[in-house]
mmCIF file of C-alpha atoms in Angstrom:
data_model
loop_
_atom_site.group_PDB
_atom_site.id
_atom_site.type_symbol
_atom_site.label_atom_id
_atom_site.label_comp_id
_atom_site.label_asym_id
_atom_site.label_seq_id
_atom_site.Cartn_x
_atom_site.Cartn_y
_atom_site.Cartn_z
ATOM 1 C CA MET A 267 -19.374 140.027 65.144
ATOM 2 C CA PHE A 268 -19.532 136.740 63.494
ATOM 3 C CA SER A 269 -22.737 134.462 63.431
ATOM 4 C CA LEU A 270 -23.677 131.465 61.783
ATOM 5 C CA THR A 271 -26.734 129.119 61.971
ATOM 6 C CA TYR A 272 -26.389 125.498 61.968
ATOM 7 C CA ALA A 273 -28.972 123.043 60.012
ATOM 8 C CA ASP A 274 -30.760 122.332 63.062
ATOM 9 C CA GLY A 275 -31.185 126.063 63.936
ATOM 10 C CA HIS A 276 -28.521 126.453 66.556
ATOM 11 C CA LEU A 277 -27.134 129.862 66.348
ATOM 12 C CA LEU A 278 -23.242 130.807 66.697
ATOM 13 C CA SER A 279 -22.144 134.001 67.740
ATOM 14 C CA THR A 280 -18.868 136.049 68.607
ATOM 15 C CA ASP A 281 -21.065 138.715 70.441
ATOM 16 C CA PRO A 282 -19.378 138.869 73.884
ATOM 17 C CA ALA A 283 -22.548 140.056 75.317
ATOM 18 C CA ARG A 284 -24.620 137.018 74.894
ATOM 19 C CA ILE A 285 -22.075 134.788 76.718
ATOM 20 C CA ASP A 286 -23.552 133.592 80.070
ATOM 21 C CA LEU A 287 -20.641 133.490 82.175
ATOM 22 C CA ASP A 288 -22.275 132.101 85.181
ATOM 23 C CA LEU A 289 -23.170 129.073 83.013
ATOM 24 C CA VAL A 290 -19.694 129.021 81.393
ATOM 25 C CA HIS A 291 -17.985 129.352 84.703
ATOM 26 C CA HIS A 292 -20.107 126.429 86.151
ATOM 27 C CA TRP A 293 -19.356 124.235 83.073
ATOM 28 C CA LEU A 294 -15.427 124.689 83.230
ATOM 29 C CA SER A 295 -15.108 124.849 86.911
ATOM 30 C CA THR A 296 -16.986 121.732 87.621
ATOM 31 C CA ASP A 297 -16.990 119.725 84.379
ATOM 32 C CA ALA A 298 -13.794 120.674 82.551
ATOM 33 C CA TYR A 299 -10.733 118.667 83.528
ATOM 34 C CA TRP A 300 -8.486 121.349 82.473
ATOM 35 C CA ALA A 301 -10.426 124.254 84.489
ATOM 36 C CA LEU A 302 -11.565 122.389 87.440
ATOM 37 C CA GLY A 303 -11.851 124.702 90.252
ATOM 38 C CA ARG A 304 -11.000 127.709 88.427
ATOM 39 C CA ASP A 305 -12.624 130.783 90.164
ATOM 40 C CA ARG A 306 -15.527 133.050 88.663
ATOM 41 C CA GLU A 307 -13.011 136.041 88.437
ATOM 42 C CA THR A 308 -10.417 134.323 86.473
ATOM 43 C CA THR A 309 -13.024 132.863 83.857
ATOM 44 C CA GLU A 310 -14.362 136.577 83.565
ATOM 45 C CA ARG A 311 -10.914 137.992 82.773
ATOM 46 C CA SER A 312 -9.966 135.382 80.468
ATOM 47 C CA PHE A 313 -13.340 135.710 78.520
ATOM 48 C CA ALA A 314 -12.585 139.651 78.573
ATOM 49 C CA GLY A 315 -9.258 139.325 76.841
ATOM 50 C CA SER A 316 -10.502 136.584 74.138
ATOM 51 C CA LEU A 317 -12.543 136.202 71.145
ATOM 52 C CA PRO A 318 -15.653 134.289 72.874
ATOM 53 C CA PHE A 319 -17.663 131.908 70.475
ATOM 54 C CA GLY A 320 -21.158 130.862 71.854
ATOM 55 C CA ILE A 321 -23.596 128.415 70.533
ATOM 56 C CA TYR A 322 -27.388 129.058 71.365
ATOM 57 C CA ARG A 323 -30.146 126.577 71.218
ATOM 58 C CA PRO A 324 -32.985 127.389 68.714
ATOM 59 C CA GLY A 325 -36.536 128.600 70.347
ATOM 60 C CA ASP A 326 -35.297 129.850 73.743
ATOM 61 C CA GLY A 327 -31.692 130.874 73.110
ATOM 62 C CA ARG A 328 -29.889 129.001 75.732
ATOM 63 C CA GLN A 329 -26.278 128.680 75.603
ATOM 64 C CA VAL A 330 -25.320 125.254 75.038
ATOM 65 C CA ALA A 331 -21.552 125.439 73.962
ATOM 66 C CA VAL A 332 -18.599 127.646 74.274
ATOM 67 C CA ALA A 333 -15.075 128.322 73.015
ATOM 68 C CA ARG A 334 -12.535 131.315 73.453
ATOM 69 C CA VAL A 335 -9.917 132.161 71.165
ATOM 70 C CA VAL A 336 -6.622 134.254 72.464
ATOM 71 C CA THR A 337 -5.498 135.923 69.299
ATOM 72 C CA ASP A 338 -3.738 139.123 67.834
ATOM 73 C CA GLY A 339 -6.093 138.752 64.966
ATOM 74 C CA ALA A 340 -3.393 138.636 62.585
ATOM 75 C CA THR A 341 -0.953 135.739 62.714
ATOM 76 C CA PHE A 342 -1.666 133.509 65.680
ATOM 77 C CA ALA A 343 -4.581 132.117 67.820
ATOM 78 C CA TRP A 344 -4.793 129.712 70.920
ATOM 79 C CA LEU A 345 -8.152 127.889 70.823
ATOM 80 C CA CYS A 346 -9.401 127.001 74.288
ATOM 81 C CA ASP A 347 -12.192 126.585 76.819
ATOM 82 C CA VAL A 348 -14.032 124.649 74.286
ATOM 83 C CA TYR A 349 -17.235 122.915 75.975
ATOM 84 C CA VAL A 350 -20.375 121.634 74.875
ATOM 85 C CA ASP A 351 -23.218 121.113 77.400
ATOM 86 C CA ARG A 352 -23.618 117.377 78.037
ATOM 87 C CA ALA A 353 -26.995 117.705 77.217
ATOM 88 C CA ALA A 354 -26.321 118.808 73.739
ATOM 89 C CA ARG A 355 -23.319 116.583 72.724
ATOM 90 C CA GLY A 356 -23.691 114.014 70.179
ATOM 91 C CA ARG A 357 -25.225 116.382 67.502
ATOM 92 C CA GLY A 358 -21.919 117.354 66.042
ATOM 93 C CA LEU A 359 -21.744 121.161 67.535
ATOM 94 C CA GLY A 360 -18.098 120.548 68.919
ATOM 95 C CA GLY A 361 -16.772 119.871 65.213
ATOM 96 C CA TRP A 362 -19.062 122.695 63.960
ATOM 97 C CA LEU A 363 -18.001 125.207 66.487
ATOM 98 C CA ALA A 364 -14.087 124.143 65.944
ATOM 99 C CA GLY A 365 -14.788 124.582 62.080
ATOM 100 C CA ALA A 366 -16.799 128.072 62.564
ATOM 101 C CA VAL A 367 -13.527 129.018 64.665
ATOM 102 C CA ARG A 368 -11.079 127.951 61.875
ATOM 103 C CA ASP A 369 -13.130 129.420 59.177
ATOM 104 C CA HIS A 370 -13.546 132.630 60.956
ATOM 105 C CA LEU A 371 -9.883 133.257 61.995
ATOM 106 C CA ALA A 372 -8.869 132.322 58.315
ATOM 107 C CA GLU A 373 -11.019 135.399 57.220
ATOM 108 C CA LEU A 374 -8.834 137.430 59.561
ATOM 109 C CA GLY A 375 -5.526 136.150 57.995
ATOM 110 C CA VAL A 376 -4.621 133.905 60.829
ATOM 111 C CA ARG A 377 -2.454 131.215 59.719
ATOM 112 C CA ARG A 378 -1.678 129.373 62.727
ATOM 113 C CA ILE A 379 -4.030 128.041 65.468
ATOM 114 C CA LEU A 380 -2.864 125.877 68.407
ATOM 115 C CA LEU A 381 -4.922 124.037 70.890
ATOM 116 C CA CYS A 382 -4.531 121.325 73.512
ATOM 117 C CA THR A 383 -6.856 118.360 74.389
ATOM 118 C CA ASN A 384 -6.499 115.158 76.240
ATOM 119 C CA ASP A 385 -9.666 113.472 74.835
ATOM 120 C CA ALA A 386 -11.123 115.269 71.590
ATOM 121 C CA HIS A 387 -8.430 114.582 68.879
ATOM 122 C CA GLN A 388 -10.932 113.088 66.374
ATOM 123 C CA VAL A 389 -13.178 116.492 66.745
ATOM 124 C CA TYR A 390 -10.323 118.610 65.768
ATOM 125 C CA ALA A 391 -9.112 116.209 63.473
ATOM 126 C CA GLY A 392 -12.297 116.351 61.599
ATOM 127 C CA VAL A 393 -11.683 119.928 60.958
ATOM 128 C CA GLY A 394 -8.376 119.656 59.978
ATOM 129 C CA PHE A 395 -6.067 120.094 63.119
ATOM 130 C CA THR A 396 -2.961 117.454 63.109
ATOM 131 C CA PRO A 397 -0.341 116.998 65.710
ATOM 132 C CA LEU A 398 2.556 119.172 65.859
ATOM 133 C CA ASP A 399 5.093 118.530 62.961
ATOM 134 C CA ASN A 400 7.984 119.130 65.247
ATOM 135 C CA PRO A 401 6.777 119.080 68.824
ATOM 136 C CA GLN A 402 10.829 119.692 70.163
ATOM 137 C CA ARG A 403 10.595 123.351 68.500
ATOM 138 C CA TRP A 404 7.962 124.353 71.022
ATOM 139 C CA MET A 405 8.451 125.046 74.600
ATOM 140 C CA GLN A 406 6.324 126.416 77.413
ATOM 141 C CA LEU A 407 6.622 127.959 80.971
ATOM 142 C CA ASP A 408 3.470 126.445 83.047
ATOM 143 C CA ARG A 409 3.107 128.208 86.343
ATOM 144 C CA ARG A 410 -0.055 126.304 86.978
ATOM 145 C CA PRO A 411 0.172 124.813 90.608
ATOM 146 C CA PRO A 412 -0.498 120.998 90.808
ATOM 147 C CA VAL A 413 -3.962 120.073 90.860
ATOM 148 C CA THR A 414 -5.456 116.929 92.514
ATOM 149 C CA PRO A 415 -7.423 114.614 90.157
ATOM 150 C CA ILE A 416 -10.277 114.054 92.632
ATOM 151 C CA THR A 417 -11.160 117.273 93.857
ATOM 152 C CA GLY A 418 -9.813 119.779 91.016
ATOM 153 C CA LYS A 419 -8.400 121.853 93.819
ATOM 154 C CA GLU A 420 -4.937 123.016 94.204
ATOM 155 C CA GLN A 421 -2.507 120.619 95.837
ATOM 156 C CA SER A 422 -0.683 121.767 98.674
ATOM 157 C CA SER A 423 3.074 120.897 98.117
ATOM 158 C CA THR A 424 3.584 119.928 101.842
ATOM 159 C CA THR A 425 0.310 118.040 102.539
ATOM 160 C CA PRO A 426 -0.162 114.772 100.794
ATOM 161 C CA LEU A 427 -3.377 113.638 99.053
ATOM 162 C CA THR A 428 -5.508 111.264 101.339
ATOM 163 C CA VAL A 429 -8.648 109.614 100.800
ATOM 164 C CA GLU A 430 -11.006 108.105 103.478
ATOM 165 C CA ALA A 431 -13.265 105.521 102.656
#
């Protein structure tokens, strides 16, 4: 396990036993644009198959941030589900978390870390992430069903989205 202490006393740990999955599921399924509506079982399985990073508040030890890394631990990693509690934002914890992930994976010899973000480019750029050099080389197979932007629930392909005033 890996741990660090931030200047203000926050603790970062990769101990999976410390992750508050109920809290993490709540954050992701209700407030993270990429995981709106994600069910609890999917959150649990995704963290069970990943390297978790949690940040815990000084004093009471309450979890205030999370990230998970899908990796082989040798050559490649995918950084995902990065979330900082709204009440803990603005203190530099997100950048510290991303930098700690980068540094820990570098110690393992991992040379390529990918991530995807809609709105936190500056956070990741601050710790060395850059846009893909040659995005035409990358491909994906995306089997996610369409999700409505209003409810975050899967959108039926046969029923149009309607909003009543």
